[in-house]
PDB file of C-alpha atoms in Angstrom:
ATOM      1  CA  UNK H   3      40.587  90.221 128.919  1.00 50.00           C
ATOM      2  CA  UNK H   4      37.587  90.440 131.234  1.00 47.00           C
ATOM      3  CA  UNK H   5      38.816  87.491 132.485  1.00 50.00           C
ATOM      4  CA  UNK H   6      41.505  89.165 134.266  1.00 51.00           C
ATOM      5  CA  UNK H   7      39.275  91.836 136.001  1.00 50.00           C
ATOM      6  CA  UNK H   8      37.181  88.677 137.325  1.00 49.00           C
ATOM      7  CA  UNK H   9      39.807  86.806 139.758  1.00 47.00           C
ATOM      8  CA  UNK H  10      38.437  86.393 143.176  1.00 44.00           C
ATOM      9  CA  UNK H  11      40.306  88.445 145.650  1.00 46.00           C
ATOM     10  CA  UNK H  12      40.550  85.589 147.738  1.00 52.00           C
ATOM     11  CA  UNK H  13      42.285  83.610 145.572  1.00 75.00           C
ATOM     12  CA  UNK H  14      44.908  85.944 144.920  1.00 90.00           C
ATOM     13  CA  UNK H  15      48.303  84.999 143.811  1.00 94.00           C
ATOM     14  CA  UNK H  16      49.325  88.702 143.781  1.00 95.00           C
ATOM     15  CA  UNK H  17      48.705  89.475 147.422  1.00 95.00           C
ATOM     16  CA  UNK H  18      49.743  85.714 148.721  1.00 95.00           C
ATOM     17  CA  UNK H  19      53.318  86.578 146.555  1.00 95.00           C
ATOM     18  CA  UNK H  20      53.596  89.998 148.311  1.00 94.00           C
ATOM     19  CA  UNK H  21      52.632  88.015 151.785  1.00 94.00           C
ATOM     20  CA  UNK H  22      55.696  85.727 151.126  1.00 94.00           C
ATOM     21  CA  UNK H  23      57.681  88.504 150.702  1.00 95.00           C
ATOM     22  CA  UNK H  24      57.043  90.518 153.556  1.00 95.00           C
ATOM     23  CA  UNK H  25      57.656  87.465 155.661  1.00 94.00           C
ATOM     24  CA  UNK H  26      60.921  86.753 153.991  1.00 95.00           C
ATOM     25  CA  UNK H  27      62.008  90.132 154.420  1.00 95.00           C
ATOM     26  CA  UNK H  28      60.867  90.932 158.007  1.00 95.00           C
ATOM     27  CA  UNK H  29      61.997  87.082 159.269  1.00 95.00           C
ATOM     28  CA  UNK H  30      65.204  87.444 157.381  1.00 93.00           C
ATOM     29  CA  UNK H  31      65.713  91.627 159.127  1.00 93.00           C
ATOM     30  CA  UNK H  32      64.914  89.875 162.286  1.00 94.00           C
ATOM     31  CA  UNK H  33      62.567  92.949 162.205  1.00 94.00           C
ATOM     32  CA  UNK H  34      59.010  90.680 162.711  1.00 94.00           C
ATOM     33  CA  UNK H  35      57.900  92.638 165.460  1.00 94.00           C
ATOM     34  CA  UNK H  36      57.627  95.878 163.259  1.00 94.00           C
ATOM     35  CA  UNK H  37      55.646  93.678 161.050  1.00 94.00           C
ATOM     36  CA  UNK H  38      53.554  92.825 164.019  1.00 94.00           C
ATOM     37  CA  UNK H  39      53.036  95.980 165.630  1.00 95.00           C
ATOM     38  CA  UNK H  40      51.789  97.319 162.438  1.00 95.00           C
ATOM     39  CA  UNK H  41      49.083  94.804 161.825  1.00 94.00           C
ATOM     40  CA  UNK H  42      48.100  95.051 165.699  1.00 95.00           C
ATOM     41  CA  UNK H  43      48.306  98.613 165.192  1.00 94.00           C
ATOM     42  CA  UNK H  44      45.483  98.885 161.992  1.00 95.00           C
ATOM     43  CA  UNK H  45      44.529  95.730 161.468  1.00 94.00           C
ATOM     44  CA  UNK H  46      45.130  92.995 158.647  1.00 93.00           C
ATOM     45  CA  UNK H  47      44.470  94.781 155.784  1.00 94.00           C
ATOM     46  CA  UNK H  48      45.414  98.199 156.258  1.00 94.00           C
ATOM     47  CA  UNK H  49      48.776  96.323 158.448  1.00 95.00           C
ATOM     48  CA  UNK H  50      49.349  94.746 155.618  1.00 96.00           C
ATOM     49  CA  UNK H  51      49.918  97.380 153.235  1.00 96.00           C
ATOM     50  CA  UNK H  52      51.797  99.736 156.106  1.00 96.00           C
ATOM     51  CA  UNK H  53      54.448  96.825 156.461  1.00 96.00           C
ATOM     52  CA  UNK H  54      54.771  96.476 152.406  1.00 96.00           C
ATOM     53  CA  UNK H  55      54.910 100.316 152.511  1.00 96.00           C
ATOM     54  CA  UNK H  56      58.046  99.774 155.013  1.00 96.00           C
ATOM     55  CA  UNK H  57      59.655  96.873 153.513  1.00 96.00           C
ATOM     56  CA  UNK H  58      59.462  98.823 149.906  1.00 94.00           C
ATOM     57  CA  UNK H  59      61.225 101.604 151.480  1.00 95.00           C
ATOM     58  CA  UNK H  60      63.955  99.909 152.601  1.00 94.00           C
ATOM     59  CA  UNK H  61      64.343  98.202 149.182  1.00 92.00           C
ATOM     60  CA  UNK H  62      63.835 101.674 147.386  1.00 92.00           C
ATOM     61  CA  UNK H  63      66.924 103.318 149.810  1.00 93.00           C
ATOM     62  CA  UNK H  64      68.886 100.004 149.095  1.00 93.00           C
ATOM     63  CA  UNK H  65      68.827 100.015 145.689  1.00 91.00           C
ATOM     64  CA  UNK H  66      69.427 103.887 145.233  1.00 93.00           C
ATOM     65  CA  UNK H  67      72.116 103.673 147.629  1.00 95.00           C
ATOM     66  CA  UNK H  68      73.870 100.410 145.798  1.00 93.00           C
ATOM     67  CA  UNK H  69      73.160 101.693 142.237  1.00 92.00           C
ATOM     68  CA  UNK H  70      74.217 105.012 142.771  1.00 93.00           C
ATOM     69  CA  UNK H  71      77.028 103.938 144.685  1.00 94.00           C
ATOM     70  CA  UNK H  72      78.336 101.500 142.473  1.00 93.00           C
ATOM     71  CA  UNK H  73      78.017 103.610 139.628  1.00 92.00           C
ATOM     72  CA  UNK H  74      80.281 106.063 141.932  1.00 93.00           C
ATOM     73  CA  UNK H  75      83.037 104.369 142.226  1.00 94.00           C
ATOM     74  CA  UNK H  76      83.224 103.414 138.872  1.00 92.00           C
ATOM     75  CA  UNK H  77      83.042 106.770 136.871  1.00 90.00           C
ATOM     76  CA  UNK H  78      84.599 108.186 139.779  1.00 91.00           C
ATOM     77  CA  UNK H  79      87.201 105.985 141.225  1.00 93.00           C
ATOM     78  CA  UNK H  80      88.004 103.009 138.825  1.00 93.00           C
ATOM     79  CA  UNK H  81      87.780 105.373 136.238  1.00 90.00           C
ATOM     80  CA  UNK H  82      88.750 108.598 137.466  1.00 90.00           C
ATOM     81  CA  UNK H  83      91.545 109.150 136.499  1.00 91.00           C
ATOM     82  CA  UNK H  84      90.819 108.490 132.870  1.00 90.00           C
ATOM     83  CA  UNK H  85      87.310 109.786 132.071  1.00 88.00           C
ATOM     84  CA  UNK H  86      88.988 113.357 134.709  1.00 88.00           C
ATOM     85  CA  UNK H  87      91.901 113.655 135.741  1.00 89.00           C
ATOM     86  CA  UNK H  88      93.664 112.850 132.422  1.00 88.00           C
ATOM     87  CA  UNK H  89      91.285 115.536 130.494  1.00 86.00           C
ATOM     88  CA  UNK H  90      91.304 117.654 133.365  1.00 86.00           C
ATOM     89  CA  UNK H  91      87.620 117.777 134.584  1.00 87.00           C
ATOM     90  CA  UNK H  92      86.960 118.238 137.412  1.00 86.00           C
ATOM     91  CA  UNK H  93      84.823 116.276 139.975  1.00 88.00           C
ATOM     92  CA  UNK H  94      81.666 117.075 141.516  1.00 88.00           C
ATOM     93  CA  UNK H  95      82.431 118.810 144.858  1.00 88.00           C
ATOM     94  CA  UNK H  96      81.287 116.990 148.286  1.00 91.00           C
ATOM     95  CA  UNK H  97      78.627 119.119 149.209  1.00 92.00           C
ATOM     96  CA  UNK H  98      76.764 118.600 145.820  1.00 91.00           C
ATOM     97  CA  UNK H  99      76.593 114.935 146.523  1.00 93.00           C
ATOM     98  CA  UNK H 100      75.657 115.511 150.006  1.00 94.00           C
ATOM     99  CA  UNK H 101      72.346 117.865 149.077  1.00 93.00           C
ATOM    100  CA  UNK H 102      71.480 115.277 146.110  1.00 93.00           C
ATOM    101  CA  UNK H 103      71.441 112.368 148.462  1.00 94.00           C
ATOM    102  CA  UNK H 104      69.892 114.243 151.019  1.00 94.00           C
ATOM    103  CA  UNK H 105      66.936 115.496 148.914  1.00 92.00           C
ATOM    104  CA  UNK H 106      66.317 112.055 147.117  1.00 92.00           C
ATOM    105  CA  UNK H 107      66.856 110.433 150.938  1.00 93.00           C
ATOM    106  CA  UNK H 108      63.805 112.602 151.816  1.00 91.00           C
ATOM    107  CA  UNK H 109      61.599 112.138 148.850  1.00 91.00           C
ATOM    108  CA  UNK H 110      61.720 108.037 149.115  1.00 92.00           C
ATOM    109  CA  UNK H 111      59.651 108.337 151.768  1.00 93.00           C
ATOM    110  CA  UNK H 112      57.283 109.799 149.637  1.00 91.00           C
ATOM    111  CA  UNK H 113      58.481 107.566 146.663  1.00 90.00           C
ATOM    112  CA  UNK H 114      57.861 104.301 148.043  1.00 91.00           C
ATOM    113  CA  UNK H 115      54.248 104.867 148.671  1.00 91.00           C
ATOM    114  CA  UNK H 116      53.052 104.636 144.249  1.00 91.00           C
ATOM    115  CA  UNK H 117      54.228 100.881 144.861  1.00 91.00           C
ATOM    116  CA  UNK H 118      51.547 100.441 147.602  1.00 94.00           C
ATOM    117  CA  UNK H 119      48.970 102.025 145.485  1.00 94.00           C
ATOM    118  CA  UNK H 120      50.081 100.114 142.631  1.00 94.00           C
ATOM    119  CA  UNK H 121      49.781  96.676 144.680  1.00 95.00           C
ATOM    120  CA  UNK H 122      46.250  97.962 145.963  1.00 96.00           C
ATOM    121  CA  UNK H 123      44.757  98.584 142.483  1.00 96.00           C
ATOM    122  CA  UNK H 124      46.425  95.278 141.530  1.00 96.00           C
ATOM    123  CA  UNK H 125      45.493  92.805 144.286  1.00 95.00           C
ATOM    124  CA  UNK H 126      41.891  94.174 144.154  1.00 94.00           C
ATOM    125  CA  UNK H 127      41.168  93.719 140.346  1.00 93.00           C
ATOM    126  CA  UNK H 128      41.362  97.450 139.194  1.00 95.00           C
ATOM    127  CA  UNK H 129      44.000  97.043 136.876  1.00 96.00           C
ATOM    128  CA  UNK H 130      44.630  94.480 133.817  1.00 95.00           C
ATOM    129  CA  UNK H 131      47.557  92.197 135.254  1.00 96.00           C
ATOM    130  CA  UNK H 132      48.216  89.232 135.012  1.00 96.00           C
ATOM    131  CA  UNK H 133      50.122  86.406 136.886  1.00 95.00           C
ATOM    132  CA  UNK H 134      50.473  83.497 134.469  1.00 94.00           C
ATOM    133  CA  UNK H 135      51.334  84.294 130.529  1.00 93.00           C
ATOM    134  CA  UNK H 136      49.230  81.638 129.643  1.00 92.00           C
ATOM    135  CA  UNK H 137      46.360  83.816 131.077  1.00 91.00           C
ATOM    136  CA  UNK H 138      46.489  86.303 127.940  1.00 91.00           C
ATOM    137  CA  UNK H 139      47.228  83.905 125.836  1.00 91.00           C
ATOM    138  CA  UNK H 140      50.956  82.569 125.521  1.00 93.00           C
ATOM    139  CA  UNK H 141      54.152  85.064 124.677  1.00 94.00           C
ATOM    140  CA  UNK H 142      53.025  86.181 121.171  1.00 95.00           C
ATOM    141  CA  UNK H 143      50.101  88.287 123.855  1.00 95.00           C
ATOM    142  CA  UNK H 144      53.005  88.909 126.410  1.00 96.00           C
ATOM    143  CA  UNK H 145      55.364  90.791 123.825  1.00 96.00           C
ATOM    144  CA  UNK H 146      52.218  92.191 122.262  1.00 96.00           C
ATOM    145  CA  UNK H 147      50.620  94.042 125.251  1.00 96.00           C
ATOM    146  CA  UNK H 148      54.543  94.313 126.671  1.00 96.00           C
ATOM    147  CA  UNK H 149      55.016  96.848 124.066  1.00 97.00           C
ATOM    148  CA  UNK H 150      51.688  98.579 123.898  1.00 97.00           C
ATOM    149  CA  UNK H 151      52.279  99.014 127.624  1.00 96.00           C
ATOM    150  CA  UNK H 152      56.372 100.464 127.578  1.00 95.00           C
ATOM    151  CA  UNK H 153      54.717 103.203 124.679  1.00 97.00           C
ATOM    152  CA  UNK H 154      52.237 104.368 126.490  1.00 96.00           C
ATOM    153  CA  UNK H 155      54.084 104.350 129.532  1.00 95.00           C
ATOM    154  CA  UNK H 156      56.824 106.276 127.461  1.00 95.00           C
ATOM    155  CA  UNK H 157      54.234 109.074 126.197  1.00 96.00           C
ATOM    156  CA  UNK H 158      52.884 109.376 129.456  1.00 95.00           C
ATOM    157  CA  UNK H 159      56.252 110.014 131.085  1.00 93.00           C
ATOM    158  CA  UNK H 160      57.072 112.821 127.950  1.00 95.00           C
ATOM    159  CA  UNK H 161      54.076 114.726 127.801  1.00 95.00           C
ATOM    160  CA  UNK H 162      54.087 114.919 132.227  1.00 93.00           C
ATOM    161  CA  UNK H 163      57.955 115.571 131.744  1.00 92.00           C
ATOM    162  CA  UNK H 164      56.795 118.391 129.431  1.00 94.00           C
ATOM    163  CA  UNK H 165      54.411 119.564 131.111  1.00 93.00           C
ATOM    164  CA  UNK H 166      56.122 120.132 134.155  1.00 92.00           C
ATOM    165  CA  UNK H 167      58.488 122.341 132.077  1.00 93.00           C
ATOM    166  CA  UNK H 168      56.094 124.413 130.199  1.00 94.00           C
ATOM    167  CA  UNK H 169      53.344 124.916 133.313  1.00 92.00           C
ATOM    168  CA  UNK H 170      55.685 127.840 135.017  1.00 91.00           C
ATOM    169  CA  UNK H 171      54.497 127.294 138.373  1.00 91.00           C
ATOM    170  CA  UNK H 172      55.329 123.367 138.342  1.00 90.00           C
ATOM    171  CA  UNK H 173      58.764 124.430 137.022  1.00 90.00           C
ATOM    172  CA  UNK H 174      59.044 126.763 139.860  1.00 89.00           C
ATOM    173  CA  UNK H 175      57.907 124.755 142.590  1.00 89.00           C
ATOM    174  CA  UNK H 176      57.977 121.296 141.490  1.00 88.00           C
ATOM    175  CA  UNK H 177      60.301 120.124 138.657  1.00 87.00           C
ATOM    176  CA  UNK H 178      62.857 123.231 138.894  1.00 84.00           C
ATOM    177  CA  UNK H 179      64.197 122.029 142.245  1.00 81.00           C
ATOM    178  CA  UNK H 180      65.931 119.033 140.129  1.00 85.00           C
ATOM    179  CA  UNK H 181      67.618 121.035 137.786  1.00 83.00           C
ATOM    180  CA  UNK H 182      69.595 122.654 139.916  1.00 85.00           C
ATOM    181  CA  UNK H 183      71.847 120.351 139.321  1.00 84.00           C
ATOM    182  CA  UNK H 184      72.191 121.447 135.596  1.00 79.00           C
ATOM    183  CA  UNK H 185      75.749 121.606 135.002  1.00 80.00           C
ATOM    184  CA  UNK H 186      78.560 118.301 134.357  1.00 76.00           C
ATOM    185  CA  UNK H 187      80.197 119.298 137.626  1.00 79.00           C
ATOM    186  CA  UNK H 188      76.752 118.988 139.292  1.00 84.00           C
ATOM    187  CA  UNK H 189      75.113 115.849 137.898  1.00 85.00           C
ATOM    188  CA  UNK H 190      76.004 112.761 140.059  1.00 90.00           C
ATOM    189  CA  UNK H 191      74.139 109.389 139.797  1.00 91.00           C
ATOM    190  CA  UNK H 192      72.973 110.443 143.357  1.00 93.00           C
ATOM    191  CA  UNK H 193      71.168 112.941 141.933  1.00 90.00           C
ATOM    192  CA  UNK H 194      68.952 110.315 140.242  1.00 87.00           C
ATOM    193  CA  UNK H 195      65.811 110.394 142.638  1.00 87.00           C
ATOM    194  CA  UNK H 196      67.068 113.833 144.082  1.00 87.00           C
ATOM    195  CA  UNK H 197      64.067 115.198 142.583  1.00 88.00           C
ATOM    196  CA  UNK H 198      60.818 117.691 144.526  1.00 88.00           C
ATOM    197  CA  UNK H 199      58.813 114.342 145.870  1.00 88.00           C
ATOM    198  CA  UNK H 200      55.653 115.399 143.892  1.00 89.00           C
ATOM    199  CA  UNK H 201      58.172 115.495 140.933  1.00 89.00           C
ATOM    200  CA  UNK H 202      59.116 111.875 141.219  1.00 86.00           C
ATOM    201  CA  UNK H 203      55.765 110.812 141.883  1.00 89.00           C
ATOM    202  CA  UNK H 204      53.966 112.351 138.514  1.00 91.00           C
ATOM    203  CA  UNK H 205      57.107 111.369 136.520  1.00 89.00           C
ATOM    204  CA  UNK H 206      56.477 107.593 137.848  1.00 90.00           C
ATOM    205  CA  UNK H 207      52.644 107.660 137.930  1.00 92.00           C
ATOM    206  CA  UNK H 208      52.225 106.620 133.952  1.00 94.00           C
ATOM    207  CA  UNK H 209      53.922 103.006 135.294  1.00 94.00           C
ATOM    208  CA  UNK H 210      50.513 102.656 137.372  1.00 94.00           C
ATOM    209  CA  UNK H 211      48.037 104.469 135.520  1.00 95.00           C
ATOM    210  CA  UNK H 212      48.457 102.533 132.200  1.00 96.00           C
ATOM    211  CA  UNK H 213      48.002  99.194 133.960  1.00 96.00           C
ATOM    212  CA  UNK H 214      44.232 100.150 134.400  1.00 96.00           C
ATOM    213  CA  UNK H 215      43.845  99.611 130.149  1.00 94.00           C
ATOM    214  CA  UNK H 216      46.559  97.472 129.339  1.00 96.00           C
ATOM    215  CA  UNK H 217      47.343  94.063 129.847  1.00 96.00           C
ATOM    216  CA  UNK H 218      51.151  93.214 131.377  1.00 95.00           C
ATOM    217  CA  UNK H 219      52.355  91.335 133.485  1.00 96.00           C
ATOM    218  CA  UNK H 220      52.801  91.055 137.012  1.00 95.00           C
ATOM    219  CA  UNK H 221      56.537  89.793 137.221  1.00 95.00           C
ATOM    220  CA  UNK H 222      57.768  92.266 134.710  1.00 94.00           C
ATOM    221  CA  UNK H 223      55.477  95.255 136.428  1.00 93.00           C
ATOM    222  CA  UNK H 224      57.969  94.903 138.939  1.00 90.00           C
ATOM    223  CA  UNK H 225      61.255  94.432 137.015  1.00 91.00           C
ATOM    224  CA  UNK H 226      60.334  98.011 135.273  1.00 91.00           C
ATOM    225  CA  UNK H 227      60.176  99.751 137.947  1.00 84.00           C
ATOM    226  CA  UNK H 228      62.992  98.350 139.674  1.00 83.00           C
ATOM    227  CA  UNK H 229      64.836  98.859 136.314  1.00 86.00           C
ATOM    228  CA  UNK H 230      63.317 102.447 135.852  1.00 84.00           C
ATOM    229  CA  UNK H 231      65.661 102.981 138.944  1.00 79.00           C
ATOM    230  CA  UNK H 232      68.783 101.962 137.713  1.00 82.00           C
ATOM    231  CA  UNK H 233      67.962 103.626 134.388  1.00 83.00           C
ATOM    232  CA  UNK H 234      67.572 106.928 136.393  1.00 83.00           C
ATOM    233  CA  UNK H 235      71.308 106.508 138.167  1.00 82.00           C
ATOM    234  CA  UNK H 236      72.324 105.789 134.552  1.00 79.00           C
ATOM    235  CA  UNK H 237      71.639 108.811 132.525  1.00 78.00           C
ATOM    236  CA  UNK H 238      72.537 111.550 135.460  1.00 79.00           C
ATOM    237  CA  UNK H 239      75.645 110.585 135.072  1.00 76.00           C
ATOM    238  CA  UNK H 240      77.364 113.148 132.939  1.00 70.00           C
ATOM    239  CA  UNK H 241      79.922 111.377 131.871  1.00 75.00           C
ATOM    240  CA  UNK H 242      81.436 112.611 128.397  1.00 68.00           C
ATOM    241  CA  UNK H 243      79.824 111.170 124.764  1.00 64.00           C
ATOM    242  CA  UNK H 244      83.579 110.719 124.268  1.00 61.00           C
TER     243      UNK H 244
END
């Protein structure tokens, strides 16, 4: 395991992967010259990580706006008429979607930076990543430290999750701002990120801080929180147990 806090930061597969990415996506947006502004701007390291910090923020909005949209028009529209008309619920007024998308629109700014902090402890050997599954060992290891990491992950999210409930003045100023949206004619998978910034951030933060003890992968870092979005879009909902 020391092993993995030993890789030479210039030969990192980590930051040359997020390099090919940022050139796909900026080439591909026929947005380079952000790209190059930004590392004119601060420089190549610091440029670097501002134009990741962009290009995840575009990918965060895309994703909420796909997921939550798709989910939309299928509880909504597809289904509609079945899972409310037909049992005579009602639908979530306008406006209610409007203020969820318009908070969560404004916290992803603040959202996509635990990525960039995540990729800086990563690329610079503060965490226990890995790139290759052979490097821990083969996929006995992987499923192994895969499931030491998703508990403690999953602790970490319930006891910040309670905390922010219990503490009275991060219910009132932080978490209380999300459950507004309390009742089934006010959840809406937009309301998924529409959460106080900070909120989002300390709900998320266990995702980063457990990769400083525990070994996981790099690859399937990133599927979890990519999935962890979805996930949210899935269980705001409030569609019926029935």
């Amino acid at each position: 395991l020391l092993q993995l806090r030993n890789m030479s930061v210039s030969n990192n597969p980590y930051k040359e992967f997020n390099q090919l990415i940022n050139n796909i996506f900026y080439d591909y947006s026929n947005t380079k010259s952000i790209q190059t502004y930004l590392v004119n701007k601060f420089g190549d390291e610091t440029g670097y990580y501002a134009s990741t910090y962009v290009r995840d923020l575009f990918l965060g909005i895309l994703v909420y706006y796909l997921t939550a949209g798709l989910w939309h028009y299928t509880i909504y529209v597809y289904k509609g008429k079945e899972l409310f008309v037909n049992k005579g619920r009602p639908f979530p007024e306008t406006s209610v979607i409007i203020d969820q998308i318009q908070l969560a629109q404004s916290s992803l700014f603040l959202y996509a930076a635990l990525p960039i902090i995540s990729e800086y402890l990563i690329e610079n050997n503060y965490t226990m990543v890995y790139y290759n599954i052979g490097d821990i060992g083969g996929l006995g290891y992987y499923f192994l430290y895969l499931f030491l990491y998703i508990a403690c992950v999953e602790v970490g999210i319930y006891w910040m999750h309670r905390k922010l409930h219990t503490n009275k003045y991060l219910y009132k100023y932080v978490h209380g701002l999300h459950h507004k949206y309390n009742k089934s004619s006010t959840l809406t998978p937009w309301a998924s990120l529409a959460f106080n910034p900070l909120d989002g951030l300390l709900q998320a933060c266990p995702y980063v801080i457990c990769l400083l003890f525990v070994p996981v992968h790099y690859f399937t870092h990133v599927f979890l929180l990519f999935f962890s979005g979805v996930w949210a879009t899935n269980i705001h909902d409030s569609t019926w147990g029935d």
